[in-house]
Amino acid sequence: RPGQESAELGALLYGFRRQGASVTLLCLTRGEASPQNATCERLETVRPYELQVAAGLLGVSSVSVSDYPDGGLRLSPVTGLTERVRRAIRDYQPDLLLVVDPAATGDPDDARVAKAACLAAGACGLPVVARTEPGARRSWMIDLGADAAAARALQQCAAQAHVSQAAARPQLLRRLGRLGRRELLRWLVPPAAPSRRRVTAPA
C-alpha cells in the first residue's frame, strides 16, 4: 500500500539507487482503507499522488499502482496477484525483488503480497529479499554506511510526503530515528547457487 515504500523500505530504496541500481515500484492498492485522512480528498485519489512524490524523493524511476482492494488483498486470489507481479517482472527485468516481511508486520495483506512475489519470482529464477525487524529468523544486518544519515533524512522526507497520514507521522519518525545505520533483511527466495560447471575459454 502507499506509504510502505517510505516507512518500511525507504532507506533501502535510496541505498540501492545510490549504488547505481534502477529502482521500480509496484504498489498493489491505492491505500483507501486507512482510518486516517488529514486532507479533504478521497484517499484512493490522494494516496497514489503522495506515493509518486515520495518515490521521486527516494530516486524510484518508475511507479505502477494497481486497484486491488486495500485491506482485502488477503482475499484476492493469489494467482491473479502472482500474474500481476509476473507482468512487472517481464516489463522491467529486475535482478531482485524487495518486499516487506510479513513475519515482521503480521499483516495478512503483506503475507499475500509476499507469497505472490515469491511465486512469480521463483518461476523466473529471481531472488526475493524482505526488509524485516529484529528477532526475525535467518535475518542478517546491513550497515547503510557513510550515506546512512542522508538515507534516513530522505526516508523521513518521503514519509512526510504522505500528507494524508500526518497523524501517524510522529510515531513513524521516532521509529526511524531509532534505527540509525542498520537495516535487517532475510531471504524469502534465496539466490540460485552459482554453477560449478567448468568453463574453458578458447585461446
Tab-separated table of C-alpha atoms in Angstrom, residues 6-160:
chain	number	residue	atom	x	y	z
A	6	SER	CA	8.840	5.126	2.614
A	7	ALA	CA	8.096	3.902	6.131
A	8	GLU	CA	9.447	0.387	5.600
A	9	LEU	CA	11.690	0.373	2.533
A	10	GLY	CA	12.785	3.995	2.105
A	11	ALA	CA	16.389	3.780	3.293
A	12	LEU	CA	16.979	0.597	1.297
A	13	LEU	CA	15.472	2.026	-1.885
A	14	TYR	CA	17.629	5.119	-1.520
A	15	GLY	CA	20.686	2.943	-0.860
A	16	PHE	CA	20.103	0.811	-3.956
A	17	ARG	CA	19.683	3.934	-6.047
A	18	ARG	CA	22.895	5.476	-4.666
A	19	GLN	CA	24.741	2.330	-5.733
A	20	GLY	CA	23.543	2.818	-9.308
A	21	ALA	CA	20.549	0.479	-9.397
A	22	SER	CA	17.444	1.351	-11.370
A	23	VAL	CA	14.552	1.042	-8.913
A	24	THR	CA	10.942	0.435	-9.922
A	25	LEU	CA	7.953	0.182	-7.588
A	26	LEU	CA	4.751	-1.839	-7.859
A	27	CYS	CA	2.038	-0.786	-5.402
A	28	LEU	CA	-0.925	-3.160	-5.449
A	29	THR	CA	-3.512	-0.937	-3.707
A	30	ARG	CA	-4.464	2.735	-3.552
A	31	GLY	CA	-4.416	2.868	0.257
A	32	GLU	CA	-8.093	3.684	0.628
A	33	ALA	CA	-8.646	1.585	3.776
A	34	SER	CA	-6.551	3.776	6.071
A	35	PRO	CA	-8.530	5.159	9.039
A	36	GLN	CA	-6.549	8.405	8.758
A	37	ASN	CA	-7.056	11.259	6.327
A	38	ALA	CA	-5.696	14.723	7.097
A	39	THR	CA	-6.865	16.071	3.719
A	40	CYS	CA	-10.216	16.877	2.137
A	41	GLU	CA	-9.594	14.438	-0.739
A	42	ARG	CA	-10.686	10.845	-1.113
A	43	LEU	CA	-7.857	8.537	-0.055
A	44	GLU	CA	-7.957	6.461	-3.249
A	45	THR	CA	-7.235	9.698	-5.130
A	46	VAL	CA	-4.694	11.408	-2.909
A	47	ARG	CA	-2.599	8.491	-1.669
A	48	PRO	CA	-1.315	7.398	-5.113
A	49	TYR	CA	-0.307	11.037	-5.707
A	50	GLU	CA	1.544	11.101	-2.383
A	51	LEU	CA	3.209	7.849	-3.414
A	52	GLN	CA	4.517	9.436	-6.621
A	53	VAL	CA	6.006	12.357	-4.665
A	54	ALA	CA	7.640	10.057	-2.099
A	55	ALA	CA	9.007	7.740	-4.779
A	56	GLY	CA	10.560	10.701	-6.580
A	57	LEU	CA	12.380	11.724	-3.396
A	58	LEU	CA	13.729	8.191	-2.987
A	59	GLY	CA	15.006	8.024	-6.567
A	60	VAL	CA	12.482	5.470	-7.830
A	61	SER	CA	12.423	5.663	-11.612
A	62	SER	CA	9.008	4.112	-12.289
A	63	VAL	CA	5.843	3.628	-10.216
A	64	SER	CA	2.850	1.422	-11.052
A	65	VAL	CA	-0.319	1.415	-8.931
A	66	SER	CA	-2.919	-1.352	-9.183
A	67	ASP	CA	-6.529	-1.295	-7.966
A	68	TYR	CA	-6.668	-4.300	-5.681
A	69	PRO	CA	-8.788	-3.557	-2.583
A	70	ASP	CA	-6.777	-2.080	0.267
A	71	GLY	CA	-7.286	-4.242	3.331
A	72	GLY	CA	-8.679	-7.007	1.136
A	73	LEU	CA	-5.583	-8.384	-0.537
A	74	ARG	CA	-5.759	-11.366	1.798
A	75	LEU	CA	-8.999	-12.316	-0.004
A	76	SER	CA	-7.665	-11.745	-3.512
A	77	PRO	CA	-6.811	-14.895	-5.496
A	78	VAL	CA	-3.099	-15.452	-5.250
A	79	THR	CA	-2.998	-16.489	-8.921
A	80	GLY	CA	-4.128	-13.027	-10.021
A	81	LEU	CA	-1.655	-11.264	-7.749
A	82	THR	CA	1.124	-13.559	-8.936
A	83	GLU	CA	0.341	-12.774	-12.565
A	84	ARG	CA	0.411	-9.028	-11.794
A	85	VAL	CA	3.869	-9.366	-10.263
A	86	ARG	CA	4.965	-11.565	-13.170
A	87	ARG	CA	3.899	-8.851	-15.635
A	88	ALA	CA	6.017	-6.334	-13.739
A	89	ILE	CA	8.962	-8.732	-13.925
A	90	ARG	CA	8.500	-9.069	-17.683
A	91	ASP	CA	8.228	-5.295	-18.106
A	92	TYR	CA	11.230	-4.270	-16.006
A	93	GLN	CA	13.530	-7.338	-15.977
A	94	PRO	CA	14.692	-6.889	-12.363
A	95	ASP	CA	17.591	-8.709	-10.740
A	96	LEU	CA	15.950	-8.723	-7.296
A	97	LEU	CA	12.527	-8.251	-5.689
A	98	LEU	CA	12.312	-6.370	-2.371
A	99	VAL	CA	9.212	-6.754	-0.185
A	100	VAL	CA	8.061	-6.037	3.354
A	101	ASP	CA	8.466	-9.086	5.584
A	102	PRO	CA	5.014	-10.356	6.600
A	103	ALA	CA	6.566	-12.100	9.597
A	104	ALA	CA	7.571	-8.674	10.916
A	105	THR	CA	4.287	-6.847	10.289
A	106	GLY	CA	1.856	-9.686	10.996
A	107	ASP	CA	-0.389	-8.249	8.265
A	108	PRO	CA	-2.290	-10.844	6.180
A	109	ASP	CA	-2.211	-8.479	3.178
A	110	ASP	CA	1.584	-8.300	3.393
A	111	ALA	CA	1.673	-12.100	3.610
A	112	ARG	CA	-0.422	-12.435	0.454
A	113	VAL	CA	1.795	-9.964	-1.428
A	114	ALA	CA	4.971	-11.753	-0.301
A	115	LYS	CA	3.534	-15.107	-1.389
A	116	ALA	CA	2.635	-13.745	-4.834
A	117	ALA	CA	6.085	-12.172	-5.176
A	118	CYS	CA	7.793	-15.450	-4.248
A	119	LEU	CA	5.679	-17.472	-6.672
A	120	ALA	CA	6.283	-15.032	-9.531
A	121	ALA	CA	9.986	-14.689	-8.796
A	122	GLY	CA	10.512	-18.418	-8.314
A	123	ALA	CA	9.075	-19.114	-11.754
A	124	CYS	CA	11.532	-16.601	-13.230
A	125	GLY	CA	14.593	-17.606	-11.208
A	126	LEU	CA	14.709	-14.329	-9.277
A	127	PRO	CA	15.646	-13.912	-5.610
A	128	VAL	CA	13.268	-12.192	-3.188
A	129	VAL	CA	14.537	-10.374	-0.115
A	130	ALA	CA	12.387	-8.967	2.693
A	131	ARG	CA	13.068	-5.996	4.911
A	132	THR	CA	12.424	-7.307	8.415
A	133	GLU	CA	12.625	-6.452	12.120
A	134	PRO	CA	14.883	-7.602	14.992
A	135	GLY	CA	14.187	-11.145	16.092
A	136	ALA	CA	13.320	-12.464	12.624
A	137	ARG	CA	14.796	-15.897	11.974
A	138	ARG	CA	17.606	-16.228	9.427
A	139	SER	CA	17.950	-12.452	9.112
A	140	TRP	CA	21.147	-10.515	8.697
A	141	MET	CA	22.073	-6.917	9.335
A	142	ILE	CA	23.376	-4.491	6.756
A	143	ASP	CA	25.033	-1.180	7.511
A	144	LEU	CA	23.893	1.787	5.454
A	145	GLY	CA	27.459	3.087	5.628
A	146	ALA	CA	28.618	6.637	5.049
A	147	ASP	CA	25.266	7.528	3.446
A	148	ALA	CA	23.247	6.439	6.492
A	149	ALA	CA	22.373	9.954	7.657
A	150	ALA	CA	21.345	11.006	4.150
A	151	ALA	CA	19.340	7.793	3.695
A	152	ARG	CA	17.386	8.356	6.907
A	153	ALA	CA	16.827	12.037	6.117
A	154	LEU	CA	15.465	11.182	2.654
A	155	GLN	CA	13.348	8.398	4.138
A	156	GLN	CA	11.824	10.859	6.609
A	157	CYS	CA	11.150	13.391	3.844
A	158	ALA	CA	9.495	10.702	1.748
A	159	ALA	CA	7.330	9.650	4.697
A	160	GLN	CA	6.272	13.265	5.184
